[in-house]
Coordinates of C-alpha atoms and ligand atoms in Angstrom, one line a residue:
Chain H
M1 CA 19.8 -23.0 -14.1
L2 CA 21.2 -20.9 -11.2
G3 CA 19.1 -20.2 -8.2
I4 CA 20.3 -17.4 -5.9
D5 CA 18.8 -16.7 -2.5
L6 CA 20.1 -13.4 -1.1
G7 CA 19.5 -14.0 2.6
S8 CA 20.1 -11.5 5.3
R9 CA 22.9 -13.5 6.8
T10 CA 24.0 -15.9 4.0
V11 CA 23.8 -15.9 0.2
K12 CA 22.9 -19.3 -1.2
I13 CA 23.7 -20.3 -4.8
V14 CA 22.5 -23.6 -6.3
L15 CA 23.2 -24.9 -9.8
M16 CA 20.6 -27.3 -11.1
K17 CA 20.4 -29.3 -14.3
N18 CA 17.4 -31.5 -15.1
R19 CA 16.1 -31.2 -11.6
E20 CA 19.3 -32.3 -10.0
I21 CA 21.6 -30.2 -7.9
M22 CA 25.0 -30.1 -9.6
A23 CA 26.7 -27.6 -7.2
C24 CA 25.9 -25.3 -4.4
S25 CA 27.7 -22.7 -2.3
L26 CA 27.0 -20.5 0.7
Y27 CA 28.5 -17.1 1.3
D28 CA 28.4 -14.7 4.2
T29 CA 26.1 -12.0 2.9
I30 CA 28.4 -9.1 3.7
R31 CA 31.4 -10.9 2.2
F32 CA 29.3 -11.8 -0.9
Y33 CA 28.5 -8.1 -1.5
R34 CA 32.0 -6.9 -0.8
Q35 CA 33.9 -9.5 -2.8
F36 CA 31.8 -10.9 -5.4
S37 CA 29.6 -8.2 -6.7
R38 CA 29.6 -4.6 -7.5
S39 CA 26.7 -2.3 -8.3
S40 CA 26.4 -0.4 -11.5
R41 CA 23.4 1.5 -12.8
G42 CA 21.3 0.4 -9.9
K43 CA 22.0 -3.3 -10.6
L44 CA 24.2 -5.8 -9.0
Q45 CA 26.9 -7.3 -11.3
L46 CA 28.1 -10.6 -10.2
D47 CA 31.8 -11.6 -10.3
F48 CA 31.2 -14.9 -12.2
N49 CA 34.9 -15.7 -12.2
G50 CA 35.3 -15.3 -8.5
L51 CA 32.2 -17.2 -7.9
N52 CA 33.2 -19.9 -10.3
L53 CA 30.0 -19.6 -12.3
D54 CA 29.3 -19.7 -16.0
P55 CA 27.9 -16.3 -16.9
E56 CA 25.8 -17.9 -19.7
T57 CA 23.6 -19.8 -17.2
E58 CA 20.1 -18.6 -16.7
M59 CA 19.5 -17.1 -13.3
V60 CA 16.6 -16.7 -11.0
A61 CA 17.1 -14.8 -7.7
T62 CA 15.1 -14.1 -4.6
G63 CA 15.5 -12.4 -1.3
Y64 CA 16.4 -9.1 -3.0
G65 CA 13.6 -7.5 -1.1
K66 CA 15.5 -6.6 2.0
I67 CA 18.2 -4.8 0.2
A68 CA 16.2 -3.6 -2.7
V69 CA 18.7 -4.5 -5.5
T70 CA 18.3 -6.6 -8.5
I71 CA 21.0 -8.8 -10.0
A72 CA 21.8 -7.9 -13.6
G73 CA 20.6 -10.7 -15.9
A74 CA 18.6 -12.5 -13.3
Q75 CA 14.8 -13.0 -13.1
K76 CA 13.5 -12.3 -9.7
I77 CA 10.7 -13.9 -7.8
P78 CA 9.3 -13.1 -4.3
E79 CA 10.7 -15.1 -1.4
I80 CA 7.5 -16.7 -0.4
Q81 CA 7.2 -18.2 -3.9
A82 CA 10.8 -19.4 -3.9
H83 CA 10.5 -21.1 -0.6
A84 CA 7.2 -22.7 -1.4
F85 CA 8.6 -24.0 -4.7
G86 CA 11.6 -25.3 -3.0
A87 CA 9.6 -27.2 -0.5
L88 CA 7.2 -28.6 -3.1
F89 CA 10.1 -29.9 -5.0
Q90 CA 12.1 -31.3 -2.1
S91 CA 9.2 -32.9 -0.3
R92 CA 7.1 -34.1 -3.2
C93 CA 4.2 -33.2 -0.9
E94 CA 1.3 -30.9 -2.0
N95 CA -0.3 -30.0 1.3
F96 CA 1.8 -28.6 4.1
T97 CA 2.8 -25.6 6.1
L98 CA 6.3 -24.5 5.6
L99 CA 8.2 -22.9 8.5
D100 CA 11.3 -21.1 7.4
I101 CA 13.5 -19.9 10.2
G102 CA 16.2 -17.8 8.6
G103 CA 19.0 -15.6 9.9
Q104 CA 16.9 -12.6 10.5
D105 CA 13.4 -13.5 9.7
T106 CA 10.7 -16.2 9.9
K107 CA 8.2 -17.1 7.3
V108 CA 5.2 -19.4 7.5
I109 CA 3.6 -20.5 4.2
Q110 CA 0.5 -22.6 3.9
V111 CA 0.3 -24.7 0.7
Q112 CA -2.7 -26.7 -0.4
K113 CA -2.9 -28.8 -3.5
G114 CA 0.4 -27.3 -4.5
D115 CA -0.8 -23.7 -4.3
I116 CA 0.2 -21.1 -1.8
V117 CA -3.0 -20.2 0.0
D118 CA -1.7 -18.0 2.8
F119 CA 1.5 -16.8 4.4
A120 CA 2.8 -14.7 7.3
T121 CA 6.1 -13.1 8.0
N122 CA 7.6 -12.0 11.3
D123 CA 7.6 -8.5 12.6
R124 CA 10.2 -6.1 11.4
C125 CA 12.7 -7.4 13.9
A126 CA 14.9 -10.5 14.2
A127 CA 13.1 -11.8 17.3
G128 CA 12.9 -15.6 17.3
S129 CA 15.1 -16.0 14.3
G130 CA 18.5 -17.7 13.7
R131 CA 20.1 -14.6 15.1
Y132 CA 18.4 -15.0 18.4
L133 CA 19.4 -18.6 18.7
E134 CA 23.0 -17.7 17.9
N135 CA 23.2 -14.9 20.4
M136 CA 21.7 -17.0 23.1
A137 CA 24.1 -19.9 22.4
S138 CA 27.0 -17.5 22.9
V139 CA 25.5 -16.2 26.1
L140 CA 25.4 -19.8 27.3
E141 CA 28.9 -20.4 26.0
I142 CA 27.8 -23.4 24.0
N143 CA 27.8 -23.9 20.3
W144 CA 24.9 -24.2 17.9
E145 CA 24.9 -28.0 17.9
Q146 CA 24.8 -28.2 21.7
L147 CA 22.1 -25.6 21.9
S148 CA 20.1 -27.6 19.4
S149 CA 20.1 -30.8 21.4
Y150 CA 18.2 -29.7 24.5
D151 CA 14.5 -29.9 24.7
Q152 CA 13.8 -31.1 28.2
N153 CA 12.6 -29.0 31.2
P154 CA 12.7 -25.7 29.4
V155 CA 13.2 -22.6 31.5
E156 CA 10.6 -20.0 30.9
L157 CA 11.8 -17.1 28.7
N158 CA 9.5 -14.5 27.3
A159 CA 11.7 -12.2 25.2
T160 CA 12.7 -13.6 21.8
C161 CA 14.4 -10.3 20.8
A162 CA 17.9 -11.0 19.7
I163 CA 19.1 -8.2 22.1
F164 CA 16.7 -8.1 25.0
G165 CA 16.6 -11.9 25.2
E166 CA 20.1 -11.7 26.5
T167 CA 19.2 -9.8 29.6
E168 CA 16.4 -12.2 30.4
L169 CA 18.6 -15.2 29.9
I170 CA 21.3 -13.8 32.1
A171 CA 18.7 -13.4 34.9
R172 CA 17.9 -17.1 34.5
I173 CA 21.5 -18.1 34.7
V174 CA 21.8 -16.1 37.9
E175 CA 18.9 -18.2 39.3
G176 CA 21.2 -21.2 38.9
H177 CA 19.4 -23.3 36.2
P178 CA 21.5 -25.9 34.4
T179 CA 22.6 -25.1 30.9
S180 CA 20.5 -27.9 29.4
H181 CA 17.3 -26.4 30.8
L182 CA 18.3 -22.9 29.7
A183 CA 19.1 -24.1 26.2
A184 CA 15.8 -25.9 26.1
G185 CA 14.2 -22.7 27.2
V186 CA 15.7 -20.8 24.3
N187 CA 14.4 -23.4 21.8
Y188 CA 11.0 -23.3 23.5
A189 CA 10.9 -19.5 23.2
V190 CA 11.3 -19.8 19.5
F191 CA 8.6 -22.4 19.3
K192 CA 6.2 -20.3 21.3
R193 CA 6.8 -17.4 18.9
V194 CA 5.9 -19.4 15.8
A195 CA 3.1 -21.5 17.4
P196 CA 0.3 -19.0 16.8
L197 CA 1.3 -18.8 13.1
L198 CA 1.4 -22.6 12.8
K199 CA -2.0 -22.7 14.3
K200 CA -3.4 -20.0 12.1
L201 CA -1.9 -21.5 8.9
Y202 CA -2.6 -25.1 9.9
S203 CA -1.7 -28.2 8.0
D204 CA -1.1 -31.6 9.4
T205 CA 2.3 -31.7 7.8
I206 CA 4.9 -29.2 8.7
I207 CA 8.1 -28.7 6.7
L208 CA 11.0 -26.8 8.2
S209 CA 13.5 -24.9 6.2
G210 CA 16.3 -22.4 6.8
G211 CA 18.9 -22.7 9.5
G212 CA 16.1 -23.4 12.1
A213 CA 15.6 -26.8 10.5
L214 CA 19.0 -27.8 11.7
N215 CA 17.9 -27.6 15.3
P216 CA 16.6 -31.1 16.3
A217 CA 15.4 -29.9 19.7
L218 CA 13.2 -27.4 18.0
V219 CA 11.9 -30.0 15.5
R220 CA 11.0 -32.4 18.4
M221 CA 9.2 -29.6 20.2
I222 CA 7.2 -28.7 17.1
R223 CA 6.2 -32.3 16.6
E224 CA 5.2 -32.9 20.2
E225 CA 3.4 -29.7 20.8
T226 CA 1.5 -29.5 17.5
G227 CA 0.9 -33.2 17.0
C228 CA 1.7 -32.7 13.4
Q229 CA 4.1 -34.7 11.3
V230 CA 7.3 -32.8 10.6
L231 CA 8.7 -33.7 7.3
P232 CA 12.5 -33.4 6.8
I233 CA 13.8 -32.1 3.5
K234 CA 17.3 -32.8 2.3
E235 CA 18.6 -29.2 1.9
P236 CA 16.8 -26.9 4.3
R237 CA 19.2 -24.0 4.0
L238 CA 19.3 -24.2 0.2
N239 CA 15.5 -24.4 -0.1
G240 CA 14.9 -20.9 -1.4
A241 CA 17.7 -21.2 -4.0
I242 CA 16.4 -24.6 -5.1
G243 CA 13.0 -23.0 -5.4
C244 CA 14.4 -20.4 -7.7
C245 CA 15.8 -23.1 -10.0
V246 CA 12.6 -25.1 -9.9
W247 CA 10.7 -22.0 -10.8
G248 CA 13.1 -21.1 -13.6
Q249 CA 12.9 -24.6 -15.1
G250 CA 9.1 -24.6 -15.0
W251 CA 7.6 -26.9 -12.6
K252 CA 6.7 -30.5 -13.9
Chain L
M1 CA -12.8 33.4 4.6
K2 CA -11.9 31.6 7.7
K3 CA -10.5 28.1 7.6
I4 CA -11.6 25.3 9.9
G5 CA -9.4 22.3 10.4
F6 CA -10.6 18.7 11.1
T7 CA -9.0 15.3 11.5
T8 CA -11.7 13.0 10.3
S9 CA -14.7 13.4 8.1
I10 CA -17.3 15.6 9.7
P11 CA -20.5 17.2 8.2
V12 CA -18.6 19.6 6.0
E13 CA -21.9 21.0 4.8
I14 CA -22.1 23.0 8.0
I15 CA -18.8 24.7 7.4
Y16 CA -19.6 25.5 3.8
A17 CA -23.0 26.7 4.9
A18 CA -21.2 29.2 7.2
G19 CA -19.1 30.4 4.2
Q20 CA -16.0 29.0 5.7
V21 CA -13.3 26.7 4.3
P22 CA -12.9 23.2 5.7
V23 CA -9.4 21.8 5.7
D24 CA -8.8 18.1 6.2
L25 CA -5.5 18.1 8.1
N26 CA -4.8 14.5 7.1
N27 CA -4.6 15.5 3.4
L28 CA -2.6 18.6 4.2
F29 CA 0.0 16.5 6.2
I30 CA 0.3 13.6 3.8
N31 CA 0.5 15.7 0.7
S32 CA 3.3 17.9 2.1
S33 CA 6.8 17.3 1.0
R34 CA 7.8 17.9 4.6
A35 CA 5.6 15.2 6.0
L36 CA 8.5 13.3 7.6
F37 CA 9.8 16.5 9.1
M38 CA 6.4 17.4 10.5
L39 CA 6.5 14.1 12.4
D40 CA 9.9 14.9 13.8
L41 CA 8.6 18.3 15.0
A42 CA 5.8 16.6 16.9
E43 CA 8.3 14.3 18.5
E44 CA 10.4 17.3 19.4
A45 CA 7.4 18.8 21.1
G46 CA 7.2 15.6 23.2
Y47 CA 5.0 13.2 21.3
P48 CA 6.2 9.7 22.2
R49 CA 7.8 7.6 19.5
N50 CA 5.2 4.9 20.0
T51 CA 2.3 7.1 18.9
C52 CA 0.7 6.8 15.5
G53 CA 2.4 8.8 12.7
W54 CA -0.9 10.3 11.6
I55 CA -1.5 11.9 15.0
K56 CA 1.9 13.4 15.0
G57 CA 1.5 14.8 11.5
L58 CA -1.9 16.2 12.4
Y59 CA -0.5 17.9 15.4
T60 CA 2.1 19.8 13.4
A61 CA -0.3 20.4 10.5
A62 CA -2.8 22.0 12.9
L63 CA -0.2 24.3 14.3
E64 CA 1.4 25.3 11.0
T65 CA -1.8 26.2 9.2
D66 CA -3.7 29.4 9.6
I67 CA -6.9 27.8 10.8
Q68 CA -9.5 29.4 13.0
G69 CA -10.1 26.3 15.0
V70 CA -10.1 22.5 14.9
I71 CA -13.1 20.3 15.0
A72 CA -12.4 17.5 17.4
V73 CA -14.3 14.2 16.8
M74 CA -14.4 12.9 20.3
Q75 CA -16.3 9.7 19.6
G76 CA -16.2 7.6 16.5
D77 CA -12.7 8.4 15.3
C78 CA -9.4 7.8 17.0
S79 CA -8.5 6.9 20.6
N80 CA -5.7 9.5 20.5
T81 CA -8.0 12.4 19.6
Q82 CA -8.5 13.7 23.1
A83 CA -4.8 14.1 23.8
L84 CA -4.2 15.5 20.4
M85 CA -6.8 18.2 20.9
E86 CA -5.6 19.0 24.4
T87 CA -2.1 19.5 23.3
L88 CA -3.3 21.8 20.5
Q89 CA -5.5 23.7 23.0
M90 CA -2.4 24.2 25.1
Q91 CA -0.8 25.8 22.1
G92 CA -3.7 28.2 21.8
R93 CA -5.8 26.5 19.1
E94 CA -9.5 26.7 19.5
I95 CA -11.2 23.3 19.8
I96 CA -14.7 22.7 18.5
P97 CA -16.1 19.4 19.8
F98 CA -18.1 17.0 17.7
A99 CA -19.0 13.3 18.1
Y100 CA -20.6 10.4 16.3
P101 CA -22.7 8.4 18.8
Y102 CA -21.2 5.0 19.3
D103 CA -24.6 3.3 19.1
R104 CA -25.6 5.2 16.0
D105 CA -28.5 6.8 17.9
P106 CA -30.2 9.3 15.5
E107 CA -31.3 11.6 18.2
M108 CA -27.8 11.9 19.7
L109 CA -26.4 12.6 16.2
R110 CA -29.0 15.3 15.7
L111 CA -27.9 17.0 18.9
Y112 CA -24.2 16.9 18.0
V113 CA -25.0 18.2 14.5
E114 CA -27.2 21.0 15.9
K115 CA -24.5 21.9 18.4
L116 CA -22.0 22.3 15.5
M117 CA -24.5 24.3 13.6
A118 CA -25.0 26.6 16.5
Y119 CA -21.3 27.1 16.8
F120 CA -21.2 28.2 13.2
S121 CA -24.5 30.1 13.4
V122 CA -26.2 28.4 10.5
N123 CA -29.7 27.1 10.2
W124 CA -31.1 23.9 8.6
D125 CA -32.0 25.7 5.3
Q126 CA -28.5 26.8 4.8
V127 CA -27.1 23.4 5.7
L128 CA -29.4 21.6 3.4
Q129 CA -28.6 24.0 0.6
A130 CA -24.9 23.3 1.1
K131 CA -25.7 19.6 1.0
K132 CA -27.5 20.0 -2.3
D133 CA -24.5 21.8 -3.8
L134 CA -22.1 19.2 -2.6
D135 CA -24.3 16.3 -3.7
Q136 CA -23.9 17.5 -7.2
I137 CA -20.2 16.9 -6.9
R138 CA -20.6 13.7 -5.1
Q139 CA -22.4 12.4 -8.2
H140 CA -19.1 12.6 -10.0
C141 CA -17.4 10.7 -7.2
R142 CA -19.9 7.9 -7.7
E143 CA -19.3 7.9 -11.4
L144 CA -15.5 7.8 -10.9
D145 CA -15.9 4.9 -8.6
R146 CA -18.1 3.0 -11.0
L147 CA -15.6 3.6 -13.7
T148 CA -13.0 2.1 -11.4
W149 CA -14.6 -1.2 -10.7
Q150 CA -17.2 -1.7 -13.5
E151 CA -15.6 -0.1 -16.5
N152 CA -12.0 -0.7 -15.3
V153 CA -10.7 2.5 -16.7
V154 CA -9.7 4.4 -13.5
T155 CA -6.6 3.5 -11.6
G156 CA -6.5 2.7 -7.9
A157 CA -4.4 5.9 -7.3
E158 CA -7.0 8.1 -9.0
N159 CA -9.8 6.5 -7.2
H160 CA -8.0 7.0 -3.9
Y161 CA -7.0 10.6 -4.6
F162 CA -10.5 11.8 -5.5
L163 CA -12.4 9.9 -2.9
V164 CA -10.0 10.7 -0.1
S165 CA -10.2 14.4 -1.1
S166 CA -13.9 14.4 -1.0
S167 CA -13.7 14.8 2.8
D168 CA -13.1 18.5 2.3
F169 CA -13.3 18.9 -1.5
L170 CA -9.9 20.4 -1.2
G171 CA -11.5 23.4 0.4
Q172 CA -12.5 24.5 -3.1
P173 CA -15.5 22.5 -4.4
Q174 CA -15.4 24.2 -7.9
T175 CA -11.8 23.3 -8.4
Y176 CA -12.4 19.8 -7.2
E177 CA -15.3 19.4 -9.5
Q178 CA -13.3 20.5 -12.5
E179 CA -10.5 18.1 -11.6
I180 CA -12.7 15.1 -11.2
K181 CA -14.7 15.8 -14.3
A182 CA -11.5 16.1 -16.3
C183 CA -10.3 12.8 -14.8
I184 CA -13.6 11.1 -15.7
Q185 CA -13.5 12.4 -19.2
M186 CA -9.9 11.2 -19.7
A187 CA -10.7 7.8 -18.2
R188 CA -13.6 7.2 -20.6
E189 CA -11.3 7.4 -23.5
R190 CA -9.0 4.6 -22.1
E191 CA -9.1 1.0 -23.0
P192 CA -10.3 -1.1 -20.0
N193 CA -7.7 -2.6 -17.8
L194 CA -7.5 -6.3 -18.1
D195 CA -6.6 -6.8 -14.5
E196 CA -4.9 -10.0 -13.6
V197 CA -5.6 -9.4 -10.0
R198 CA -8.3 -7.2 -8.5
L199 CA -7.7 -6.0 -5.0
A200 CA -9.7 -4.2 -2.3
Y201 CA -8.0 -1.7 0.1
M202 CA -9.5 -1.3 3.5
G203 CA -8.5 0.6 6.6
V204 CA -7.3 4.1 7.1
P205 CA -5.6 5.8 4.1
P206 CA -2.0 4.6 3.7
I207 CA 0.9 6.6 5.0
F208 CA 2.9 5.2 2.1
T209 CA 3.1 7.6 -0.8
N210 CA 3.5 5.2 -3.6
L211 CA 1.4 2.3 -2.6
Y212 CA -1.1 2.3 -5.5
E213 CA 1.6 2.7 -8.1
S214 CA 3.7 -0.1 -6.6
I215 CA 0.7 -2.4 -6.7
E216 CA -0.1 -1.5 -10.3
A217 CA 3.5 -2.2 -11.3
M218 CA 3.0 -5.7 -9.9
G219 CA 0.1 -6.4 -12.3
A220 CA -2.7 -5.8 -9.8
R221 CA -5.2 -2.9 -9.3
I222 CA -7.1 -1.7 -6.4
V223 CA -10.8 -1.5 -7.4
Y224 CA -12.2 -0.6 -4.0
N225 CA -11.0 1.9 -1.5
E226 CA -13.2 1.2 1.5
V227 CA -12.8 4.2 3.8
Q228 CA -12.2 6.7 1.0
H229 CA -15.4 5.4 -0.7
Q230 CA -17.2 6.2 2.6
F231 CA -15.8 9.7 2.7
S232 CA -17.6 10.4 -0.6
M233 CA -20.9 9.6 1.0
P234 CA -21.9 7.0 -1.5
H235 CA -25.5 6.5 -0.5
S236 CA -27.8 9.3 -1.5
S237 CA -30.1 10.5 1.2
D238 CA -32.2 13.6 1.5
H239 CA -31.1 14.7 4.9
I240 CA -27.7 15.1 6.2
L241 CA -28.6 13.3 9.4
D242 CA -29.4 10.2 7.3
Q243 CA -26.3 10.7 5.4
Y244 CA -24.1 10.7 8.5
L245 CA -25.9 7.7 9.9
A246 CA -25.3 5.7 6.8
Y247 CA -21.7 6.7 6.8
T248 CA -20.0 3.7 8.4
Y249 CA -16.5 4.7 9.4
P250 CA -17.3 6.1 12.9
Y251 CA -19.5 3.3 14.0
G252 CA -17.0 0.5 14.4
A253 CA -15.9 -2.7 12.7
F254 CA -19.3 -4.4 12.4
A255 CA -20.9 -1.4 10.8
R256 CA -18.1 -1.2 8.3
L257 CA -18.3 -4.9 7.6
K258 CA -22.0 -4.5 6.5
D259 CA -20.8 -2.2 3.9
I260 CA -17.6 -4.0 3.0
L261 CA -18.9 -7.5 2.4
P262 CA -21.4 -6.7 -0.4
E263 CA -18.9 -4.3 -2.0
L264 CA -16.3 -7.1 -2.2
E265 CA -18.8 -9.3 -4.0
K266 CA -20.1 -6.6 -6.3
R267 CA -16.6 -5.6 -7.3
N268 CA -15.4 -9.1 -7.8
V269 CA -12.2 -8.7 -5.9
D270 CA -9.6 -11.5 -5.6
G271 CA -7.9 -10.4 -2.4
I272 CA -8.0 -7.8 0.3
I273 CA -5.3 -5.5 1.7
H274 CA -6.0 -4.3 5.2
Y275 CA -3.8 -1.4 5.9
T276 CA -3.2 -0.7 9.6
Q277 CA -1.1 2.0 11.1
T278 CA 1.7 1.1 13.6
F279 CA 0.5 1.9 17.1
C280 CA -3.1 2.3 16.0
F281 CA -5.9 0.7 18.0
R282 CA -7.4 -0.4 14.8
Q283 CA -4.7 -3.0 14.5
I284 CA -6.7 -5.0 17.0
E285 CA -9.8 -4.9 14.7
D286 CA -7.8 -6.8 12.2
I287 CA -9.0 -9.9 14.1
I288 CA -12.6 -9.1 13.3
Y289 CA -12.1 -8.4 9.7
R290 CA -10.0 -11.6 9.1
S291 CA -12.6 -13.8 10.7
H292 CA -15.5 -12.3 8.7
I293 CA -13.9 -11.9 5.3
K294 CA -13.4 -15.2 3.6
K295 CA -11.0 -14.1 0.9
P296 CA -7.2 -14.0 0.7
F297 CA -6.3 -11.3 3.2
L298 CA -3.0 -9.4 3.6
T299 CA -2.5 -7.1 6.5
L300 CA 0.0 -4.3 5.9
E301 CA 1.5 -2.0 8.4
G302 CA 2.9 1.4 7.9
D303 CA 4.7 3.7 10.3
K304 CA 6.2 6.9 8.8
P305 CA 5.4 8.7 5.6
G306 CA 7.4 7.7 2.6
K307 CA 7.8 5.1 0.0
V308 CA 6.7 1.5 0.5
D309 CA 9.6 -0.2 2.4
A310 CA 11.3 -3.3 1.2
R311 CA 9.6 -5.7 3.6
T312 CA 6.2 -4.5 2.7
R313 CA 7.1 -4.7 -1.0
M314 CA 8.1 -8.3 -0.6
R315 CA 4.9 -9.2 1.2
L316 CA 2.8 -7.4 -1.5
E317 CA 4.7 -9.1 -4.3
S318 CA 4.2 -12.4 -2.7
F319 CA 0.5 -11.8 -2.2
V320 CA -0.1 -10.6 -5.7
N321 CA 1.9 -13.5 -7.0
M322 CA 0.0 -16.0 -4.9
L323 CA -3.3 -14.7 -6.3
K324 CA -2.0 -14.8 -9.9
M325 CA -1.0 -18.5 -9.5
R326 CA -4.0 -19.6 -7.6
G327 CA -5.9 -22.4 -9.2
K328 CA -3.9 -22.0 -12.3
G329 CA -1.9 -25.1 -11.6
R330 CA 1.8 -25.1 -12.1
Ligands
SF4_1 S1 -4.3 5.6 12.2 FE1 -5.3 5.0 14.0 S2 -4.2 5.9 15.7 FE2 -3.6 6.9 13.8 S3 -5.0 8.7 13.7 FE3 -5.9 7.1 12.5 S4 -7.3 6.1 13.9 FE4 -5.9 7.3 15.1

């Protein structure tokens, strides 16, 4: 079973057999569309050779929403379902709130007794998403790992817009704050943006997925500020694609 | 016959009694193939980008149509009405003020209604006669609505179209009556829909042009259109004053909830879609509806006229899917 998550920044492909991940790959979204697919009759035909995939494998795809295409030969499921299934499978937990911080959007999904009971998605812009974190890291001239390690003494930042956030951050740099406080401020700004959603869709267990899960400073902030337990999952970035496979194989 | 424009339901009986033709500018705007362009025209005239799309469409519609004047509902509709009317006045349109009293005071309403009647030089007998005529047609609206939720043979789109058009009866009550009767007859021959998911739609009418069709393609159906249902004056009353007091839309979120909550039960809906317009003050009222309605609730937002955008579609699909899987185990 192939699971494909067409994210806004990266495309994730996972091959699963009997509930085990056999292979996985990640592509830059633009490169994926340019090199490994072409559209014909309104559908996307995948270049199985180039992608090193067996065209006979069953496919389930998600994330098509933003670009409004369907992959020829694939079943499609909504992103919320794909992510919830991925988290159910990876965590073996039945009651949780999933926070997915992706390249350009954020999703919060509340799951109770294994069913999705509510969800929320971010506004139409990329504020507070992976794109924001990346942009801010480059303003601070540090890499993603460095940015993700600071959570102490956050400088106050209000704009989480991937563009306007820059202006605000530069103003703080001018004020002379150390990089560690500035980086913590960036992480805290992301937390502040999702905090109301976590409160609204409350569970005492929070699962993080997407690129945001790879930010330990953010994880610590969420744990400390919400008092909830934050459960790690093994493959946060592949979660949606895994969810596709799990769905395709029929849960249980 | 003179045409009179309006921007939210008003006692149309008065206009018909005066032998004039009411024109709901909302319907004119949204049904136009130039809707998006009409919005651009308003922006060119100086309307800010961060103003509700309906207001901009109404502005252009009011200028482009050969209407005698526009009825301005200064209380009980939209916080943008005053500026809209002032800009129309600046362009030489005649403005006829009307208002729904915020506290639902019957005496105040009587005064406003009588003022409107005086403007059109009609008396109570004429108005009540017009009401009688329209009530005949409103009977069909009730039947169509019943066929929607009880017999399950009318689509959400049909329900929306006929009820939203009952604000002005398309300016041609006879034509409207023929159309709705034909739809009812056709629907009666259908097999009932075995809906997997039954939804309620609340809020102002959608600026999306294919919302109902999209939802139906996902295996769900809208069995309750809240505001549109109100437009059709669903509760019979002998006097138009009672009718426009029972009408909930102008009297705020709590008045609307009193109507909504029992309807949700009666129609056995699985989930609610609350449509809000970008930049509309009613987005704030979402807080109230969410806290009072204890059913799965999805808030949608639309900005410009056109098809359902990809993000909204994703959210809708997820919502419908969530309702389908609910409690069914995995
Ligand atoms: S959607 Fe809101 S802001 Fe727009 S016209 Fe209607 S009430 Fe006014």
